[in-house]
Amino acid sequence: MNPNELLRIVDTIHRDKNISKEVLFQGIEAAIVSAIKKRFGDEYVIEAHIDPETGEISAFYNGKPIPQDEIAERIGAQTAKQVMIQKIREAECDRIFNEYFSQINQLVTGTVHRCEGGMAVVTLPNMEAILPKMEQIRGESLRPGDRVRAVIAEVRKQGSRVKVTLSRIRPVFVSRLFEQEIPEISEGVIQVRSVSRKPGVRCKIAVWSEDQRVDCVGACVGIRGNRIKNIVDELAGERIDIIRWTDDMMKMIPNALQPAEIEEVILCKMLGRAIVLVNEKNLSLAIGRQGQNVHLASKLCGWDIEIMTPDELQNQLERTVNALCTIPGVTSELADLLVGEGFMSYDDLSIIEPDDLVRMSGLSEDEVDAIIAEAERRADEQEQQAIQEKKNQSGGEKNDNE
């Protein structure tokens, strides 16, 4: 193998495929070792080295040098070529994998090449990615030739190929669109703190700025809504609620539940639960259609939000206290303490930390363990009853239809 010709081939592949020369030389050395072993046998220790400056090849078996003419004679050209091609493919696969793996959750733009059973194959630089039907926004229809934006959701190797999966339904997709459309976000003046969404229907996004003089919400909306309109169009008409973030959950939770008016927020920190009180007029508005508003607000704030009217809360408090008092070892005073911390059911009590219950009750560890075990038993019993009632109801409806 001519040294100058070898260097020329390596340089060409390096520039065309963007594969490092070091990796190419390693591949060629492996090809040489494989070819020589076919002649000497696997029992020999074969080594091969290429001088990256001159292209000269040196090879050894059991530490003894192999003459240059013998190297050329013993290397099967076809074998060496096959191994080199395989090594180059592996190197190119690794390069593409590393390139796209570093871009997970980043926004990319591609062109729809073809559609197969709802899945879109999208052309990206150097490769094709897939946008599965389940990762597309409900109701949108993609056609070959369409330009499409999405985030890279997954990158993995499949043999000698790299599979890249895109997504348009994940909350991070909305974050990246805001970064692209709102200069203040891309510049770091405004930060996206949290996003929750039901793709194609509704999204809540909380923004924040260290400079309190900055109108975060106004900057994201833009003059006459021009900035947010571009994002809404990209999301196929998805409704977007923009909220100013605050670490004070007493303020953040009412903001997240807009446009409903909130009367009071009760934080149950041990359970990460917030009980939100509203009047009858705002009850359905706070919950939202199919529970969308409260569900998205819960995810946005990171708290389990429960919407109630004051009367509903009072009734539930009385029922819960009475129920907890039937557990051996639970006094009315302890039941009041538990309810005050947000433990509103047997299921809630079954997951309390024993140390917390010891601290609250002054009981021994054995007594506390017995209370938790009984609460867990009753919670399981209630769950089984609910399942059975659901089955009975389904069976009744089926008989009515017949």
Tab-separated table of C-alpha atoms in Angstrom:
chain	number	residue	atom	x	y	z
A	1	MET	CA	0.000	0.000	0.000
A	2	ASN	CA	1.609	3.229	-1.163
A	3	PRO	CA	2.146	5.587	1.856
A	4	ASN	CA	1.280	8.719	-0.137
A	5	GLU	CA	-1.849	7.096	-1.538
A	6	LEU	CA	-2.832	6.003	1.994
A	7	LEU	CA	-2.471	9.552	3.338
A	8	ARG	CA	-4.494	10.919	0.420
A	9	ILE	CA	-7.364	8.462	1.059
A	10	VAL	CA	-7.398	9.256	4.783
A	11	ASP	CA	-7.429	12.993	4.121
A	12	THR	CA	-10.285	12.661	1.599
A	13	ILE	CA	-12.448	10.596	3.948
A	14	HIS	CA	-11.633	12.961	6.808
A	15	ARG	CA	-12.920	15.954	4.835
A	16	ASP	CA	-15.903	14.253	3.196
A	17	LYS	CA	-17.210	12.361	6.227
A	18	ASN	CA	-15.924	14.624	9.001
A	19	ILE	CA	-14.288	11.638	10.720
A	20	SER	CA	-11.082	12.290	12.622
A	21	LYS	CA	-7.851	11.038	11.036
A	22	GLU	CA	-6.963	9.273	14.283
A	23	VAL	CA	-10.090	7.117	14.041
A	24	LEU	CA	-9.376	6.375	10.378
A	25	PHE	CA	-5.807	5.303	11.085
A	26	GLN	CA	-7.075	3.055	13.894
A	27	GLY	CA	-9.525	1.486	11.474
A	28	ILE	CA	-6.850	0.839	8.859
A	29	GLU	CA	-4.537	-0.636	11.495
A	30	ALA	CA	-7.355	-2.957	12.576
A	31	ALA	CA	-7.870	-3.939	8.926
A	32	ILE	CA	-4.171	-4.760	8.562
A	33	VAL	CA	-4.176	-6.856	11.753
A	34	SER	CA	-7.287	-8.745	10.580
A	35	ALA	CA	-5.784	-9.435	7.158
A	36	ILE	CA	-2.442	-10.655	8.538
A	37	LYS	CA	-4.157	-12.920	11.068
A	38	LYS	CA	-5.881	-14.730	8.218
A	39	ARG	CA	-2.398	-15.789	7.036
A	40	PHE	CA	-0.546	-16.287	10.343
A	41	GLY	CA	-3.432	-17.558	12.470
A	42	ASP	CA	-5.112	-16.256	15.631
A	43	GLU	CA	-2.502	-17.804	17.917
A	44	TYR	CA	-0.019	-15.081	16.927
A	45	VAL	CA	0.044	-11.653	18.577
A	46	ILE	CA	-0.234	-9.259	15.647
A	47	GLU	CA	0.349	-5.505	15.877
A	48	ALA	CA	0.198	-2.836	13.189
A	49	HIS	CA	1.085	0.862	13.297
A	50	ILE	CA	0.810	3.655	10.744
A	51	ASP	CA	2.946	6.786	10.904
A	52	PRO	CA	0.382	9.606	10.548
A	53	GLU	CA	3.047	11.888	9.042
A	54	THR	CA	4.574	9.613	6.415
A	55	GLY	CA	1.916	6.927	5.947
A	56	GLU	CA	4.528	4.184	6.472
A	57	ILE	CA	3.093	0.895	7.775
A	58	SER	CA	4.934	-1.271	10.307
A	59	ALA	CA	3.630	-4.629	11.504
A	60	PHE	CA	4.800	-7.222	14.038
A	61	TYR	CA	3.949	-10.787	14.978
A	62	ASN	CA	4.937	-11.924	18.462
A	63	GLY	CA	7.065	-8.773	18.699
A	64	LYS	CA	9.029	-9.527	15.530
A	65	PRO	CA	8.860	-7.048	12.628
A	66	ILE	CA	7.285	-8.139	9.347
A	67	PRO	CA	9.181	-6.915	6.256
A	68	GLN	CA	7.405	-4.336	4.111
A	69	ASP	CA	7.207	-6.592	1.074
A	70	GLU	CA	5.755	-9.388	3.204
A	71	ILE	CA	3.161	-7.005	4.680
A	72	ALA	CA	1.995	-6.140	1.162
A	73	GLU	CA	2.004	-9.802	0.197
A	74	ARG	CA	0.083	-11.044	3.225
A	75	ILE	CA	-2.599	-8.365	3.336
A	76	GLY	CA	-5.594	-9.477	1.329
A	77	ALA	CA	-6.780	-6.354	-0.465
A	78	GLN	CA	-10.454	-7.328	-0.289
A	79	THR	CA	-10.278	-8.219	3.411
A	80	ALA	CA	-8.530	-4.969	4.263
A	81	LYS	CA	-11.048	-3.015	2.218
A	82	GLN	CA	-14.020	-4.658	3.948
A	83	VAL	CA	-12.627	-4.033	7.429
A	84	MET	CA	-11.793	-0.424	6.538
A	85	ILE	CA	-15.314	0.184	5.213
A	86	GLN	CA	-16.788	-1.322	8.387
A	87	LYS	CA	-14.576	0.817	10.616
A	88	ILE	CA	-15.458	3.944	8.643
A	89	ARG	CA	-19.169	3.161	8.991
A	90	GLU	CA	-18.763	2.656	12.729
A	91	ALA	CA	-16.853	5.911	13.042
A	92	GLU	CA	-19.496	7.786	11.029
A	93	CYS	CA	-22.251	6.211	13.145
A	94	ASP	CA	-20.481	7.318	16.344
A	95	ARG	CA	-20.035	10.838	14.985
A	96	ILE	CA	-23.709	11.193	14.033
A	97	PHE	CA	-24.822	9.673	17.338
A	98	ASN	CA	-22.659	12.069	19.377
A	99	GLU	CA	-23.748	15.048	17.267
A	100	TYR	CA	-27.474	14.445	17.754
A	101	PHE	CA	-27.280	13.033	21.290
A	102	SER	CA	-25.806	16.368	22.387
A	103	GLN	CA	-28.898	18.056	20.897
A	104	ILE	CA	-31.559	16.156	22.848
A	105	ASN	CA	-34.370	18.559	23.846
A	106	GLN	CA	-33.042	21.123	21.352
A	107	LEU	CA	-35.109	22.574	18.512
A	108	VAL	CA	-34.357	21.421	14.956
A	109	THR	CA	-35.933	22.251	11.612
A	110	GLY	CA	-36.308	19.724	8.836
A	111	THR	CA	-38.310	18.832	5.760
A	112	VAL	CA	-40.909	16.071	5.642
A	113	HIS	CA	-39.535	13.526	3.169
A	114	ARG	CA	-42.376	11.016	3.284
A	115	CYS	CA	-45.271	9.882	5.489
A	116	GLU	CA	-45.848	6.270	6.464
A	117	GLY	CA	-49.017	5.333	8.363
A	118	GLY	CA	-49.154	8.640	10.193
A	119	MET	CA	-45.432	8.700	10.934
A	120	ALA	CA	-43.423	11.422	9.191
A	121	VAL	CA	-39.850	10.864	8.015
A	122	VAL	CA	-38.031	14.185	8.365
A	123	THR	CA	-34.812	15.085	6.579
A	124	LEU	CA	-32.223	16.687	8.875
A	125	PRO	CA	-28.592	17.567	8.122
A	126	ASN	CA	-26.663	14.319	7.484
A	127	MET	CA	-29.581	11.984	8.187
A	128	GLU	CA	-33.310	11.253	8.371
A	129	ALA	CA	-35.283	11.343	11.635
A	130	ILE	CA	-38.755	10.092	12.451
A	131	LEU	CA	-41.685	12.031	13.896
A	132	PRO	CA	-44.098	9.354	15.171
A	133	LYS	CA	-47.841	9.945	15.059
A	134	MET	CA	-47.968	9.926	18.863
A	135	GLU	CA	-45.381	12.746	18.965
A	136	GLN	CA	-47.375	14.967	16.588
A	137	ILE	CA	-49.901	17.570	17.719
A	138	ARG	CA	-53.413	16.218	17.529
A	139	GLY	CA	-55.209	17.279	14.368
A	140	GLU	CA	-52.178	18.467	12.417
A	141	SER	CA	-51.562	16.959	8.985
A	142	LEU	CA	-48.029	16.815	7.597
A	143	ARG	CA	-47.255	16.312	3.915
A	144	PRO	CA	-44.041	15.648	1.988
A	145	GLY	CA	-42.194	18.906	1.411
A	146	ASP	CA	-43.537	20.608	4.562
A	147	ARG	CA	-41.027	22.408	6.750
A	148	VAL	CA	-41.422	21.221	10.331
A	149	ARG	CA	-39.939	22.227	13.679
A	150	ALA	CA	-39.578	19.767	16.557
A	151	VAL	CA	-37.303	18.871	19.448
A	152	ILE	CA	-35.013	15.860	19.455
A	153	ALA	CA	-36.633	13.466	21.915
A	154	GLU	CA	-34.481	10.342	21.617
A	155	VAL	CA	-31.249	9.256	19.953
A	156	ARG	CA	-30.127	5.632	19.903
A	157	LYS	CA	-28.055	3.256	17.857
A	158	GLN	CA	-29.624	0.467	15.822
A	159	GLY	CA	-26.814	-1.711	14.540
A	160	SER	CA	-24.681	0.485	12.313
A	161	ARG	CA	-27.384	3.165	12.036
A	162	VAL	CA	-28.570	5.966	14.292
A	163	LYS	CA	-32.287	6.421	15.004
A	164	VAL	CA	-33.395	9.946	15.920
A	165	THR	CA	-36.939	10.475	17.209
A	166	LEU	CA	-38.526	13.919	17.146
A	167	SER	CA	-41.405	15.348	19.169
A	168	ARG	CA	-43.820	18.263	18.892
A	169	ILE	CA	-45.934	17.440	21.968
A	170	ARG	CA	-43.461	17.701	24.841
A	171	PRO	CA	-43.420	20.773	27.102
A	172	VAL	CA	-39.797	21.483	26.178
A	173	PHE	CA	-40.932	22.103	22.591
A	174	VAL	CA	-42.916	25.117	23.810
A	175	SER	CA	-39.904	26.331	25.804
A	176	ARG	CA	-37.694	26.182	22.710
A	177	LEU	CA	-40.267	28.034	20.593
A	178	PHE	CA	-40.397	30.811	23.182
A	179	GLU	CA	-36.587	30.978	23.166
A	180	GLN	CA	-36.621	31.334	19.383
A	181	GLU	CA	-39.463	33.852	19.162
A	182	ILE	CA	-38.782	35.986	22.272
A	183	PRO	CA	-35.359	37.737	22.153
A	184	GLU	CA	-35.484	38.517	25.883
A	185	ILE	CA	-35.614	34.775	26.626
A	186	SER	CA	-32.785	33.835	24.267
A	187	GLU	CA	-30.703	36.647	25.790
A	188	GLY	CA	-31.395	35.454	29.344
A	189	VAL	CA	-33.292	38.571	30.470
A	190	ILE	CA	-36.427	36.444	30.913
A	191	GLN	CA	-36.401	32.793	32.007
A	192	VAL	CA	-38.933	30.042	31.367
A	193	ARG	CA	-39.409	28.461	34.793
A	194	SER	CA	-42.118	25.888	34.111
A	195	VAL	CA	-44.327	24.563	31.309
A	196	SER	CA	-47.348	22.262	31.369
A	197	ARG	CA	-49.495	21.445	28.383
A	198	LYS	CA	-52.127	19.306	26.766
A	199	PRO	CA	-50.829	19.305	23.186
A	200	GLY	CA	-53.095	20.976	20.680
A	201	VAL	CA	-55.524	22.124	23.378
A	202	ARG	CA	-54.007	24.233	26.134
A	203	CYS	CA	-50.642	25.192	27.603
A	204	LYS	CA	-49.530	27.102	30.687
A	205	ILE	CA	-46.059	28.644	30.807
A	206	ALA	CA	-44.511	30.474	33.765
A	207	VAL	CA	-41.857	33.108	33.037
A	208	TRP	CA	-39.640	35.119	35.378
A	209	SER	CA	-37.019	37.840	35.320
A	210	GLU	CA	-34.457	38.812	37.917
A	211	ASP	CA	-35.161	42.413	36.955
A	212	GLN	CA	-38.589	43.059	38.449
A	213	ARG	CA	-39.015	46.076	36.175
A	214	VAL	CA	-39.266	43.747	33.188
A	215	ASP	CA	-42.816	42.899	32.137
A	216	CYS	CA	-42.298	39.170	31.503
A	217	VAL	CA	-45.828	38.478	30.341
A	218	GLY	CA	-46.028	41.560	28.105
A	219	ALA	CA	-42.685	40.770	26.450
A	220	CYS	CA	-43.874	37.254	25.598
A	221	VAL	CA	-47.191	38.439	24.215
A	222	GLY	CA	-45.624	41.202	22.100
A	223	ILE	CA	-47.199	44.267	20.539
A	224	ARG	CA	-50.772	43.391	19.572
A	225	GLY	CA	-49.954	39.768	20.387
A	226	ASN	CA	-47.623	39.340	17.399
A	227	ARG	CA	-45.033	37.236	19.268
A	228	ILE	CA	-47.421	34.819	20.907
A	229	LYS	CA	-49.426	34.518	17.674
A	230	ASN	CA	-46.429	32.975	15.887
A	231	ILE	CA	-46.108	30.366	18.634
A	232	VAL	CA	-49.846	29.631	18.706
A	233	ASP	CA	-49.801	29.131	14.921
A	234	GLU	CA	-46.871	26.711	15.262
A	235	LEU	CA	-48.825	24.789	17.922
A	236	ALA	CA	-51.904	24.400	15.707
A	237	GLY	CA	-53.996	26.917	17.644
A	238	GLU	CA	-53.139	25.645	21.118
A	239	ARG	CA	-54.336	28.099	23.779
A	240	ILE	CA	-51.420	29.511	25.816
A	241	ASP	CA	-51.686	31.029	29.307
A	242	ILE	CA	-48.586	33.075	30.203
A	243	ILE	CA	-48.045	33.496	33.945
A	244	ARG	CA	-45.453	35.427	35.937
A	245	TRP	CA	-43.573	32.946	38.127
A	246	THR	CA	-43.105	33.456	41.871
A	247	ASP	CA	-41.643	31.117	44.483
A	248	ASP	CA	-44.470	32.126	46.818
A	249	MET	CA	-47.034	29.380	46.184
A	250	MET	CA	-49.721	31.396	47.969
A	251	LYS	CA	-49.496	33.769	44.986
A	252	MET	CA	-48.322	31.359	42.292
A	253	ILE	CA	-51.183	28.887	42.599
A	254	PRO	CA	-53.947	31.524	42.148
A	255	ASN	CA	-51.994	32.895	39.156
A	256	ALA	CA	-51.782	29.412	37.638
A	257	LEU	CA	-55.537	28.878	38.041
A	258	GLN	CA	-56.500	32.026	36.157
A	259	PRO	CA	-59.010	33.117	34.964
A	260	ALA	CA	-60.807	31.676	38.031
A	261	GLU	CA	-60.975	33.898	41.123
A	262	ILE	CA	-59.584	32.205	44.232
A	263	GLU	CA	-60.811	32.848	47.760
A	264	GLU	CA	-58.117	31.036	49.759
A	265	VAL	CA	-55.142	28.697	49.350
A	266	ILE	CA	-54.262	26.175	52.078
A	267	LEU	CA	-50.827	24.562	51.682
A	268	CYS	CA	-50.384	21.059	53.091
A	269	LYS	CA	-46.589	20.898	52.898
A	270	MET	CA	-46.138	17.354	54.196
A	271	LEU	CA	-48.090	15.994	51.221
A	272	GLY	CA	-47.220	18.667	48.670
A	273	ARG	CA	-50.925	19.365	48.368
A	274	ALA	CA	-52.741	22.665	48.021
A	275	ILE	CA	-56.434	22.973	48.855
A	276	VAL	CA	-57.888	25.871	46.898
A	277	LEU	CA	-61.200	27.363	47.982
A	278	VAL	CA	-63.509	29.001	45.440
A	279	ASN	CA	-67.155	29.989	45.428
A	280	GLU	CA	-69.764	28.058	43.448
A	281	LYS	CA	-69.563	30.552	40.580
A	282	ASN	CA	-65.830	29.903	40.038
A	283	LEU	CA	-65.816	26.169	40.764
A	284	SER	CA	-66.217	24.923	37.186
A	285	LEU	CA	-63.917	27.664	35.871
A	286	ALA	CA	-61.142	26.703	38.300
A	287	ILE	CA	-61.445	23.016	37.457
A	288	GLY	CA	-61.737	23.645	33.722
A	289	ARG	CA	-63.131	21.500	30.940
A	290	GLN	CA	-62.381	17.845	31.730
A	291	GLY	CA	-60.211	19.087	34.615
A	292	GLN	CA	-57.712	20.742	32.261
A	293	ASN	CA	-57.224	23.969	34.203
A	294	VAL	CA	-56.488	22.420	37.593
A	295	HIS	CA	-54.424	19.599	36.058
A	296	LEU	CA	-52.174	21.970	34.114
A	297	ALA	CA	-51.896	24.326	37.093
A	298	SER	CA	-50.816	21.412	39.303
A	299	LYS	CA	-48.071	20.406	36.885
A	300	LEU	CA	-46.972	24.007	36.435
A	301	CYS	CA	-46.586	24.639	40.175
A	302	GLY	CA	-45.436	21.162	41.192
A	303	TRP	CA	-48.238	20.876	43.792
A	304	ASP	CA	-51.248	18.551	43.902
A	305	ILE	CA	-54.067	21.106	43.705
A	306	GLU	CA	-57.544	20.206	44.930
A	307	ILE	CA	-60.433	22.595	44.220
A	308	MET	CA	-63.257	22.876	46.755
A	309	THR	CA	-65.950	25.241	47.962
A	310	PRO	CA	-65.778	26.212	51.652
A	311	ASP	CA	-68.832	24.052	52.404
A	312	GLU	CA	-67.292	21.025	50.658
A	313	LEU	CA	-64.102	21.450	52.660
A	314	GLN	CA	-65.971	21.695	55.961
A	315	ASN	CA	-67.992	18.568	55.220
A	316	GLN	CA	-64.892	16.617	54.169
A	317	LEU	CA	-62.987	17.714	57.278
A	318	GLU	CA	-65.762	16.414	59.513
A	319	ARG	CA	-66.012	13.106	57.620
A	320	THR	CA	-62.249	12.604	57.672
A	321	VAL	CA	-61.863	13.342	61.381
A	322	ASN	CA	-64.674	10.893	62.198
A	323	ALA	CA	-63.158	8.221	59.932
A	324	LEU	CA	-59.615	8.591	61.316
A	325	CYS	CA	-60.887	8.382	64.880
A	326	THR	CA	-62.121	4.832	64.172
A	327	ILE	CA	-58.519	3.670	63.722
A	328	PRO	CA	-57.248	2.201	67.017
A	329	GLY	CA	-54.718	4.572	68.565
A	330	VAL	CA	-55.927	7.716	66.746
A	331	THR	CA	-57.424	10.253	69.145
A	332	SER	CA	-59.629	13.147	68.117
A	333	GLU	CA	-56.725	15.523	68.813
A	334	LEU	CA	-54.400	13.513	66.548
A	335	ALA	CA	-57.102	13.298	63.865
A	336	ASP	CA	-57.433	17.103	63.938
A	337	LEU	CA	-53.644	17.457	63.584
A	338	LEU	CA	-53.545	15.052	60.652
A	339	VAL	CA	-56.406	16.774	58.859
A	340	GLY	CA	-54.711	20.131	59.476
A	341	GLU	CA	-51.655	18.803	57.633
A	342	GLY	CA	-53.808	17.741	54.685
A	343	PHE	CA	-54.277	14.011	55.411
A	344	MET	CA	-57.809	13.677	54.085
A	345	SER	CA	-58.141	9.903	53.605
A	346	TYR	CA	-56.907	6.490	54.682
A	347	ASP	CA	-54.758	6.458	51.565
A	348	ASP	CA	-53.063	9.709	52.596
A	349	LEU	CA	-52.354	8.368	56.084
A	350	SER	CA	-50.950	5.109	54.686
A	351	ILE	CA	-48.029	6.968	53.086
A	352	ILE	CA	-47.098	9.208	56.033
A	353	GLU	CA	-43.497	8.939	57.206
A	354	PRO	CA	-43.443	7.023	60.534
A	355	ASP	CA	-41.050	9.563	62.046
A	356	ASP	CA	-43.489	12.385	61.229
A	357	LEU	CA	-46.364	10.537	62.866
A	358	VAL	CA	-44.236	9.799	65.946
A	359	ARG	CA	-43.426	13.508	66.210
A	360	MET	CA	-47.047	14.566	65.793
A	361	SER	CA	-48.599	11.973	68.087
A	362	GLY	CA	-46.002	11.221	70.752
A	363	LEU	CA	-46.758	7.527	70.246
A	364	SER	CA	-44.186	4.740	70.106
A	365	GLU	CA	-42.811	3.384	66.833
A	366	ASP	CA	-44.804	0.164	67.241
A	367	GLU	CA	-48.038	2.078	67.815
A	368	VAL	CA	-47.359	4.284	64.802
A	369	ASP	CA	-46.582	1.258	62.599
A	370	ALA	CA	-49.893	-0.312	63.648
A	371	ILE	CA	-51.830	2.867	62.723
A	372	ILE	CA	-50.160	3.092	59.296
A	373	ALA	CA	-50.736	-0.619	58.623
A	374	GLU	CA	-54.442	-0.266	59.485
A	375	ALA	CA	-54.771	2.828	57.290
A	376	GLU	CA	-53.145	0.932	54.410
A	377	ARG	CA	-55.501	-2.022	54.908
A	378	ARG	CA	-58.558	0.247	54.848
A	379	ALA	CA	-57.251	2.134	51.802
A	380	ASP	CA	-56.836	-1.167	49.912
A	381	GLU	CA	-60.308	-2.227	50.986
A	382	GLN	CA	-61.823	1.021	49.703
A	383	GLU	CA	-59.966	0.642	46.410
A	384	GLN	CA	-61.288	-2.896	45.916
A	385	GLN	CA	-64.813	-1.699	46.705
A	386	ALA	CA	-64.495	1.093	44.149
A	387	ILE	CA	-63.287	-1.385	41.508
A	388	GLN	CA	-66.186	-3.717	42.249
A	389	GLU	CA	-68.718	-0.878	42.089
A	390	LYS	CA	-67.291	0.164	38.726
A	391	LYS	CA	-67.635	-3.409	37.424
A	392	ASN	CA	-71.206	-3.630	38.691
A	393	GLN	CA	-72.025	-0.305	37.058
A	394	SER	CA	-70.508	-1.423	33.741
A	395	GLY	CA	-72.436	-4.681	33.920
A	396	GLY	CA	-75.678	-2.827	34.617
A	397	GLU	CA	-75.159	-0.498	31.659
A	398	LYS	CA	-74.415	-3.478	29.414
A	399	ASN	CA	-77.648	-5.233	30.446
A	400	ASP	CA	-79.630	-2.044	29.829
A	401	ASN	CA	-78.217	-1.819	26.303
A	402	GLU	CA	-79.151	-5.424	25.621
